[in-house]
Coordinates of C-alpha atoms in Angstrom, one line a residue:
X1047 CA -17.8 -5.2 -0.3
X1048 CA -19.0 -4.5 -3.8
X1049 CA -15.8 -4.0 -5.8
X1050 CA -16.1 -2.6 -9.4
X1051 CA -15.7 -4.8 -13.0
X1052 CA -11.8 -3.6 -13.1
X1053 CA -11.1 -4.6 -9.5
X1054 CA -13.2 -8.1 -10.4
X1055 CA -10.8 -8.8 -13.8
X1056 CA -7.6 -7.7 -11.6
X1057 CA -8.5 -10.6 -8.8
X1058 CA -9.1 -12.8 -11.7
X1059 CA -6.1 -12.4 -13.9
X1060 CA -3.9 -12.4 -10.5
X1061 CA -5.6 -16.0 -10.0
X1062 CA -5.2 -17.1 -13.6
X1063 CA -1.7 -15.8 -13.3
X1064 CA -1.1 -18.1 -10.1
X1065 CA -2.2 -21.1 -11.3
X1066 CA -0.5 -20.3 -14.8
X1067 CA 2.9 -19.6 -13.3
X1068 CA 3.0 -22.5 -11.1
X1069 CA 1.4 -24.9 -13.7
X1070 CA 4.5 -24.3 -15.6
X1071 CA 7.1 -24.6 -12.6
X1072 CA 4.7 -27.8 -12.0
X1073 CA 4.6 -29.4 -15.7
X1074 CA 7.0 -27.3 -18.0
X1075 CA 9.5 -26.5 -15.6
X1076 CA 12.3 -26.4 -18.0
X1077 CA 9.8 -23.6 -19.8
X1078 CA 8.9 -21.4 -16.9
X1079 CA 12.5 -19.4 -17.5
X1080 CA 11.2 -18.9 -21.4
X1081 CA 7.9 -18.6 -20.6
X1082 CA 8.3 -15.8 -17.9
X1083 CA 10.7 -13.9 -20.2
X1084 CA 8.5 -13.8 -23.2
X1085 CA 5.4 -12.9 -20.8
X1086 CA 6.8 -9.9 -19.8
X1087 CA 5.7 -8.3 -23.2
X1088 CA 2.2 -7.3 -21.6
X1089 CA 3.9 -5.9 -18.5
X1090 CA 5.7 -3.4 -20.6
X1091 CA 3.3 -2.6 -22.6
X1092 CA 1.4 -1.4 -19.3
X1093 CA 3.9 0.4 -17.8
X1094 CA 4.7 2.4 -21.0
X1095 CA 0.8 3.6 -21.6
X1096 CA 1.6 4.6 -17.4
X1097 CA 4.9 6.6 -18.4
X1098 CA 3.1 8.0 -21.2
X1099 CA 0.3 9.8 -19.1
X1100 CA 2.7 11.2 -16.3
X1101 CA 3.8 14.1 -17.5
X1102 CA 0.3 15.9 -18.5
X1103 CA -1.2 14.4 -15.4
X1104 CA 0.8 16.0 -13.1
X1105 CA 1.2 18.6 -14.5
X1106 CA -2.9 20.0 -15.4
X1107 CA -4.0 18.6 -12.1
X1108 CA -1.1 20.4 -9.7
X1109 CA -2.1 23.3 -11.5
X1110 CA -5.3 23.3 -10.8
X1111 CA -5.1 23.0 -7.5
X1112 CA -2.7 25.7 -7.1
X1113 CA -5.1 28.4 -9.2
X1114 CA -8.3 27.4 -7.6
X1115 CA -7.3 29.0 -4.6
X1116 CA -7.4 32.6 -6.0
X1117 CA -5.6 35.4 -4.9
X1118 CA -2.6 33.9 -2.7
X1119 CA -3.3 38.1 -1.0
X1120 CA -6.8 37.2 0.2
X1121 CA -5.9 33.8 1.4
X1122 CA -2.6 34.2 2.3
X1123 CA -2.8 33.6 6.1
X1124 CA -5.3 30.6 6.2
X1125 CA -3.9 29.1 2.8
X1126 CA -0.3 29.3 4.7
X1127 CA -2.0 27.4 7.6
X1128 CA -4.0 25.3 5.3
X1129 CA -0.8 24.1 2.9
X1130 CA 1.8 24.3 6.3
X1131 CA -0.1 21.3 8.0
X1132 CA -0.8 19.3 5.3
X1133 CA 2.9 19.2 4.4
X1134 CA 3.3 18.3 8.3
X1135 CA 0.7 15.7 8.1
X1136 CA 2.5 14.1 4.7
X1137 CA 5.6 13.8 6.3
X1138 CA 4.1 12.5 9.3
X1139 CA 2.0 10.0 7.5
X1140 CA 5.5 8.8 5.2
X1141 CA 8.0 8.4 8.1
X1142 CA 4.9 6.3 9.5
X1143 CA 4.9 4.1 7.0
X1144 CA 8.9 4.4 7.0
X1145 CA 9.2 3.0 10.2
X1146 CA 6.7 -0.2 9.7
X1147 CA 8.1 -1.3 6.4
X1148 CA 11.4 -1.2 8.0
X1149 CA 10.7 -2.7 11.0
X1150 CA 8.7 -5.4 9.7
X1151 CA 10.6 -5.9 5.9
X1152 CA 7.9 -7.7 4.4
X1153 CA 9.9 -7.8 1.1
X1154 CA 12.9 -9.1 2.5
X1155 CA 13.5 -12.9 1.0
X1156 CA 12.2 -12.2 -2.3
X1157 CA 15.1 -11.6 -4.4
X1158 CA 13.5 -11.0 -7.0
X1159 CA 16.1 -10.3 -10.5
X1160 CA 16.4 -6.8 -11.3
X1161 CA 14.8 -5.6 -15.1
X1162 CA 17.1 -4.8 -17.9
X1163 CA 15.7 -1.6 -18.0
X1164 CA 16.4 -0.1 -14.4
X1165 CA 20.4 1.3 -14.5
X1166 CA 19.3 4.7 -15.8
X1167 CA 18.5 7.0 -12.9
X1168 CA 17.9 10.5 -12.7
X1169 CA 20.1 10.8 -9.6
X1170 CA 23.4 9.3 -9.1
X1171 CA 24.1 6.2 -6.9
X1172 CA 25.9 6.7 -3.8
X1173 CA 25.6 10.0 -1.4
X1174 CA 23.6 12.9 -2.6
X1175 CA 24.3 15.8 -1.8
X1176 CA 22.4 19.2 -1.2
X1177 CA 24.0 20.0 -4.6
X1178 CA 22.8 16.9 -6.2
X1179 CA 19.1 17.5 -5.1
X1180 CA 18.6 21.0 -5.9
X1181 CA 20.4 20.9 -9.8
X1182 CA 18.2 17.9 -9.7
X1183 CA 14.8 18.9 -8.5
X1184 CA 15.1 22.4 -10.8
X1185 CA 14.3 21.8 -14.2
X1186 CA 17.0 23.6 -17.4
X1187 CA 13.9 23.3 -20.1
X1188 CA 10.0 21.8 -18.6
X1189 CA 10.1 20.3 -22.1
X1190 CA 13.1 17.7 -21.3
X1191 CA 11.6 17.2 -17.4
X1192 CA 8.0 16.4 -19.7
X1193 CA 10.3 14.4 -22.4
X1194 CA 11.9 12.2 -19.6
X1195 CA 9.2 11.7 -16.7
X1196 CA 11.1 13.8 -14.1
X1197 CA 8.4 14.1 -11.5
X1198 CA 10.5 16.2 -9.3
X1199 CA 11.8 18.8 -12.0
X1200 CA 7.9 18.9 -13.3
X1201 CA 6.2 19.5 -10.2
X1202 CA 8.8 22.1 -9.0
X1203 CA 7.5 24.1 -12.5
X1204 CA 3.6 23.2 -12.2
X1205 CA 3.9 24.6 -8.7
X1206 CA 5.8 28.2 -10.5
X1207 CA 2.8 28.2 -13.0
X1208 CA 0.1 27.6 -10.0
X1209 CA 1.0 30.0 -8.4
X1210 CA 1.6 32.4 -11.1
X1211 CA -2.3 31.9 -12.6
X1212 CA -3.8 32.0 -9.1
X1213 CA -1.5 36.2 -8.8
X1214 CA -3.2 37.2 -11.8
X1215 CA -6.9 37.4 -10.6
X1216 CA -10.5 36.5 -11.0
X1217 CA -10.3 37.7 -14.6
X1218 CA -7.4 35.9 -16.0
X1219 CA -7.2 33.0 -13.5
X1220 CA -10.8 31.8 -14.6
X1221 CA -9.8 30.8 -17.8
X1222 CA -6.7 29.5 -17.0
X1223 CA -8.8 27.5 -14.5
X1224 CA -11.1 25.9 -16.9
X1225 CA -8.7 25.5 -19.7
X1226 CA -6.7 23.0 -17.4
X1227 CA -9.1 21.6 -15.6
X1228 CA -10.5 20.4 -19.2
X1229 CA -7.2 18.7 -20.3
X1230 CA -6.7 17.4 -16.6
X1231 CA -10.4 15.4 -16.9
X1232 CA -8.9 14.1 -20.4
X1233 CA -5.9 12.6 -18.6
X1234 CA -8.3 11.2 -15.9
X1235 CA -10.3 9.5 -19.0
X1236 CA -7.0 9.0 -20.3
X1237 CA -5.8 6.9 -17.4
X1238 CA -9.0 4.9 -16.6
X1239 CA -8.5 3.8 -19.9
X1240 CA -4.6 2.4 -19.4
X1241 CA -5.7 1.0 -16.1
X1242 CA -7.6 -1.2 -18.3
X1243 CA -4.5 -3.1 -19.9
X1244 CA -3.7 -3.9 -15.9
X1245 CA -5.8 -7.0 -15.7
X1246 CA -3.7 -8.2 -19.1
X1247 CA 0.1 -6.9 -17.5
X1248 CA -0.9 -8.3 -13.7
X1249 CA -1.4 -11.6 -15.3
X1250 CA 1.8 -11.1 -17.2
X1251 CA 3.7 -10.3 -13.7
X1252 CA 1.8 -12.9 -11.4
X1253 CA 2.4 -15.8 -13.6
X1254 CA 5.8 -15.0 -14.5
X1255 CA 7.3 -14.3 -10.6
X1256 CA 5.0 -17.5 -9.4
X1257 CA 6.6 -19.3 -12.5
X1258 CA 10.3 -18.7 -11.9
X1259 CA 10.0 -18.3 -7.4
X1260 CA 7.1 -20.5 -6.8
X1261 CA 3.7 -19.9 -4.4
X1262 CA 6.6 -19.1 -1.4
X1263 CA 6.4 -15.5 -2.3
X1264 CA 2.9 -15.2 -1.7
X1265 CA 3.2 -15.3 2.2
X1266 CA 4.7 -11.6 1.6
X1267 CA 1.1 -10.5 0.5
X1268 CA -0.3 -11.3 3.9
X1269 CA 3.0 -9.7 5.8
X1270 CA 2.4 -6.7 3.3
X1271 CA -1.5 -6.3 4.2
X1272 CA -1.2 -6.9 7.9
X1273 CA 2.3 -4.3 8.2
X1274 CA 0.1 -1.6 6.3
X1275 CA -2.7 -1.7 7.7
X1276 CA -0.8 -1.7 11.5
X1277 CA 0.8 1.7 9.9
X1278 CA -2.5 3.1 9.0
X1279 CA -3.9 2.8 12.7
X1280 CA -0.9 4.4 14.3
X1281 CA -2.1 7.1 11.5
X1282 CA -5.2 7.4 12.7
X1283 CA -4.3 7.7 16.1
X1284 CA -1.7 10.2 16.3
X1285 CA -4.4 11.9 13.9
X1286 CA -6.5 11.8 16.8
X1287 CA -3.6 12.7 19.5
X1288 CA -3.3 16.3 17.1
X1289 CA -6.9 16.8 16.7
X1290 CA -7.6 16.5 20.5
X1291 CA -4.7 18.9 21.2
X1292 CA -6.6 21.6 18.8
X1293 CA -10.0 20.4 19.4
X1294 CA -10.5 19.0 23.0
X1295 CA -12.9 15.7 23.5
X1296 CA -14.6 17.5 20.6
X1297 CA -12.8 15.4 18.6
X1298 CA -14.8 12.2 19.5
X1299 CA -17.7 13.8 18.6
X1300 CA -16.1 15.2 15.3
X1301 CA -15.1 11.3 14.5
X1302 CA -18.8 9.8 15.8
X1303 CA -20.1 12.4 13.1
X1304 CA -17.4 11.6 10.3
X1305 CA -18.1 7.9 10.9
X1306 CA -20.5 7.6 7.8
X1307 CA -18.4 9.7 4.9
X1308 CA -15.7 7.3 6.3
X1309 CA -17.2 4.1 5.6
X1310 CA -18.4 5.0 2.1
X1311 CA -14.6 5.4 1.3
X1312 CA -13.6 2.7 2.9
X1313 CA -16.5 0.4 0.9
X1314 CA -16.0 2.0 -2.4
X1315 CA -12.1 2.5 -2.4
X1316 CA -12.8 6.3 -3.0
X1317 CA -12.6 9.0 -0.7
X1318 CA -14.2 11.5 -3.4
X1319 CA -17.1 9.7 -3.4
X1320 CA -17.1 10.6 0.6
X1321 CA -16.5 13.9 -0.7
X1322 CA -20.6 15.5 0.0
X1323 CA -21.3 13.6 3.1
X1324 CA -18.4 14.8 4.4
X1325 CA -19.2 18.6 3.3
X1326 CA -22.4 18.5 5.3
X1327 CA -21.4 16.3 8.3
X1328 CA -18.5 19.2 9.1
X1329 CA -20.7 22.3 8.5
X1330 CA -23.2 20.4 11.0
X1331 CA -20.1 20.0 13.2
X1332 CA -19.7 23.8 13.7
X1333 CA -17.0 24.6 10.9
X1334 CA -17.3 28.0 8.4
X1335 CA -18.8 26.8 5.7
X1336 CA -16.2 29.3 4.3
X1337 CA -13.7 27.4 5.6
X1338 CA -14.7 24.1 4.2
X1339 CA -15.1 24.9 1.0
X1340 CA -11.8 26.4 0.9
X1341 CA -10.2 23.8 2.9
X1342 CA -11.5 20.3 2.0
X1343 CA -11.2 20.8 -1.6
X1344 CA -7.9 21.7 -1.4
X1345 CA -7.4 18.6 1.0
X1346 CA -8.4 16.9 -1.3
X1347 CA -5.2 17.5 -3.6
X1348 CA -2.9 18.4 -0.9
X1349 CA -3.8 15.9 2.1
X1350 CA -3.8 12.3 1.1
X1351 CA -2.3 10.9 4.7
X1352 CA -3.7 7.2 3.8
X1353 CA -1.7 7.4 0.3
X1354 CA 1.5 8.8 1.9
X1355 CA 1.5 5.6 3.9
X1356 CA 1.3 3.5 1.6
X1357 CA 3.9 5.1 -1.0
X1358 CA 6.5 5.1 1.2
X1359 CA 5.9 1.5 2.7
X1360 CA 4.9 0.4 -1.2
X1361 CA 8.4 2.0 -2.4
X1362 CA 10.8 0.4 0.3
X1363 CA 8.8 -2.8 -0.1
X1364 CA 9.9 -3.1 -3.3
X1365 CA 13.3 -2.3 -3.0
X1366 CA 13.7 -4.6 -0.5
X1367 CA 12.2 -7.1 -3.2
X1368 CA 14.8 -6.3 -5.6
X1369 CA 17.8 -6.0 -3.1
X1370 CA 18.1 -2.2 -3.8
X1371 CA 20.2 -1.1 -1.4
X1372 CA 19.3 2.7 -0.3
X1373 CA 21.6 5.2 1.6
X1374 CA 20.2 7.3 4.1
X1375 CA 20.2 10.2 1.6
X1376 CA 18.7 8.7 -1.0
X1377 CA 15.4 7.2 1.2
X1378 CA 15.2 10.8 2.7
X1379 CA 15.5 12.6 -0.6
X1380 CA 12.8 9.9 -1.8
X1381 CA 10.4 10.6 0.8
X1382 CA 10.4 14.5 0.1
X1383 CA 9.8 13.3 -3.9
X1384 CA 6.6 11.3 -2.8
X1385 CA 5.6 13.6 -0.7
X1386 CA 5.5 16.4 -3.7
X1387 CA 4.6 14.4 -6.3
X1388 CA 1.4 12.8 -4.8
X1389 CA 0.1 16.5 -4.5
X1390 CA -2.5 17.5 -6.9
X1391 CA -3.5 13.8 -9.0
X1392 CA -5.8 12.5 -6.2
X1393 CA -8.2 12.0 -8.5
X1394 CA -6.6 9.7 -10.8
X1395 CA -7.4 5.8 -10.6
X1396 CA -5.0 4.1 -8.5
X1397 CA -2.8 6.9 -7.6
X1398 CA -0.4 6.4 -5.7
X1399 CA 0.3 3.7 -8.1
X1400 CA 0.9 6.5 -10.3
X1401 CA 3.2 8.3 -8.1
X1402 CA 5.0 5.5 -7.4
X1403 CA 5.6 4.7 -11.2
X1404 CA 7.0 8.7 -11.5
X1405 CA 9.0 8.5 -8.4
X1406 CA 10.6 5.0 -7.8
X1407 CA 13.0 5.0 -11.3
X1408 CA 14.9 8.0 -9.8
X1409 CA 16.1 6.1 -7.1
X1410 CA 17.2 2.4 -8.9
X1411 CA 13.7 0.6 -7.8
X1412 CA 12.2 -1.1 -11.0
X1413 CA 8.7 0.5 -11.7
X1414 CA 7.6 -3.1 -12.8
X1415 CA 7.9 -3.6 -8.9
X1416 CA 4.1 -2.0 -8.6
X1417 CA 2.3 -4.7 -10.5
X1418 CA 3.0 -7.1 -7.4
X1419 CA 0.9 -5.1 -5.9
X1420 CA -1.9 -4.4 -8.1
X1421 CA -3.2 -7.3 -7.6
X1422 CA -4.1 -6.5 -3.8
X1423 CA -4.3 -2.5 -4.0
X1424 CA -7.8 -2.5 -3.9
X1425 CA -7.5 -3.9 -0.6
X1426 CA -5.4 -1.5 0.0
X1427 CA -6.7 1.5 -1.1
X1428 CA -9.9 0.8 1.1
X1429 CA -8.1 1.7 3.7
X1430 CA -6.3 4.9 2.7
X1431 CA -9.2 6.4 1.2
X1432 CA -10.8 6.6 4.4
X1433 CA -8.0 7.6 6.2
X1434 CA -7.8 10.3 3.4
X1435 CA -11.3 11.6 4.8
X1436 CA -10.8 11.2 8.3
X1437 CA -7.2 12.9 7.8
X1438 CA -9.3 15.9 6.0
X1439 CA -12.1 16.4 7.9
X1440 CA -9.9 16.3 11.4
X1441 CA -7.9 19.0 9.5
X1442 CA -11.0 21.4 8.3
X1443 CA -11.9 21.1 12.2
X1444 CA -8.6 22.3 14.1
X1445 CA -8.3 25.2 11.4
X1446 CA -12.2 26.5 11.7
X1447 CA -10.6 26.3 15.4
X1448 CA -7.4 28.0 15.2
X1449 CA -9.4 30.4 13.0
X1450 CA -12.2 31.1 15.4
X1451 CA -14.8 29.9 12.9
X1452 CA -16.2 26.9 14.8
X1453 CA -18.9 27.7 16.6
X1454 CA -21.2 26.3 19.6
X1455 CA -24.7 27.2 17.7
X1456 CA -24.0 25.6 14.5
X1457 CA -22.8 22.4 15.9
X1458 CA -26.1 22.0 18.0

């Protein structure tokens, strides 16, 4: 398993954080609380940097993802089927993650203290009505939404903007996509720079937690990883079952042909690295090249089933760790928000963490909780990258079959 320098730095920082925190607990217990309080300045810096990039990153990548579809009148039928399936797949994977984390409850027992800055929320606590959700979702000012990082409002505006851009036709749409695509790549580069601060933030977060809570907290990591991969395997089974309904026994040949790109995604923790091979195998399988060229790129922004499993699992884990009570209506709204917020930022480094950072504060869940997971995020990213590739491959083949564009001749 090859890991990049950032991942190695994160793992080293995690180990040093454990040793430092335990050292304070063993040899300077009277100073542990002060140390934990002071060292979190590094965490605060990192979290502020993350919040700084959320609004422009979500806006540019989501608008580009939608606008690239072109004239919606020409892609209407296939586009509707594609997006419809992607939304259903997202809801399915979110639900599986939610069910597994609720059954296993890996965060229960951590009993972490809430940071002081988590009292504010975009959605009022308690029962959430349909009116509450709608009025919160529709921005009265996009500038205000971006200034306050109201992710759902940014997503709503971005969808309107992207659809309007796509409807203008190639003459006006192409310059829009080109300009925003440049901005989106700049923001992705900025995100990469911000992630270099992550090792320091993780050292601070882990050492602070160990100094105040002890080593027993580490047992919860094993429970989290185990539960998450069980949820990933269940999602694979559901995808295969749905694929079998459309493709019949051919779904097994498809999985066999996709094993190489899936393995590339798993070992590199990058579904993007597997894109060329995935496209090649789908065409060889018998899918129309036009369908593959249309569906697969959209899938990389809109059909991240592995990331959806992770988002629901991680969000509820953090809520459990901080003893944050959530009503059924709050959980439902949070799952829908996670689904919308995830669309379009697949290219961002550790994009699922960015989605969590953007979403969970609106539900009284402290964004600092994501730092509990960053030390093991590489191992989680391997699973979600692999299933993202598998999910996109199965979706493309099913849509090609449904359109009558899956040919036996090409498959031979």
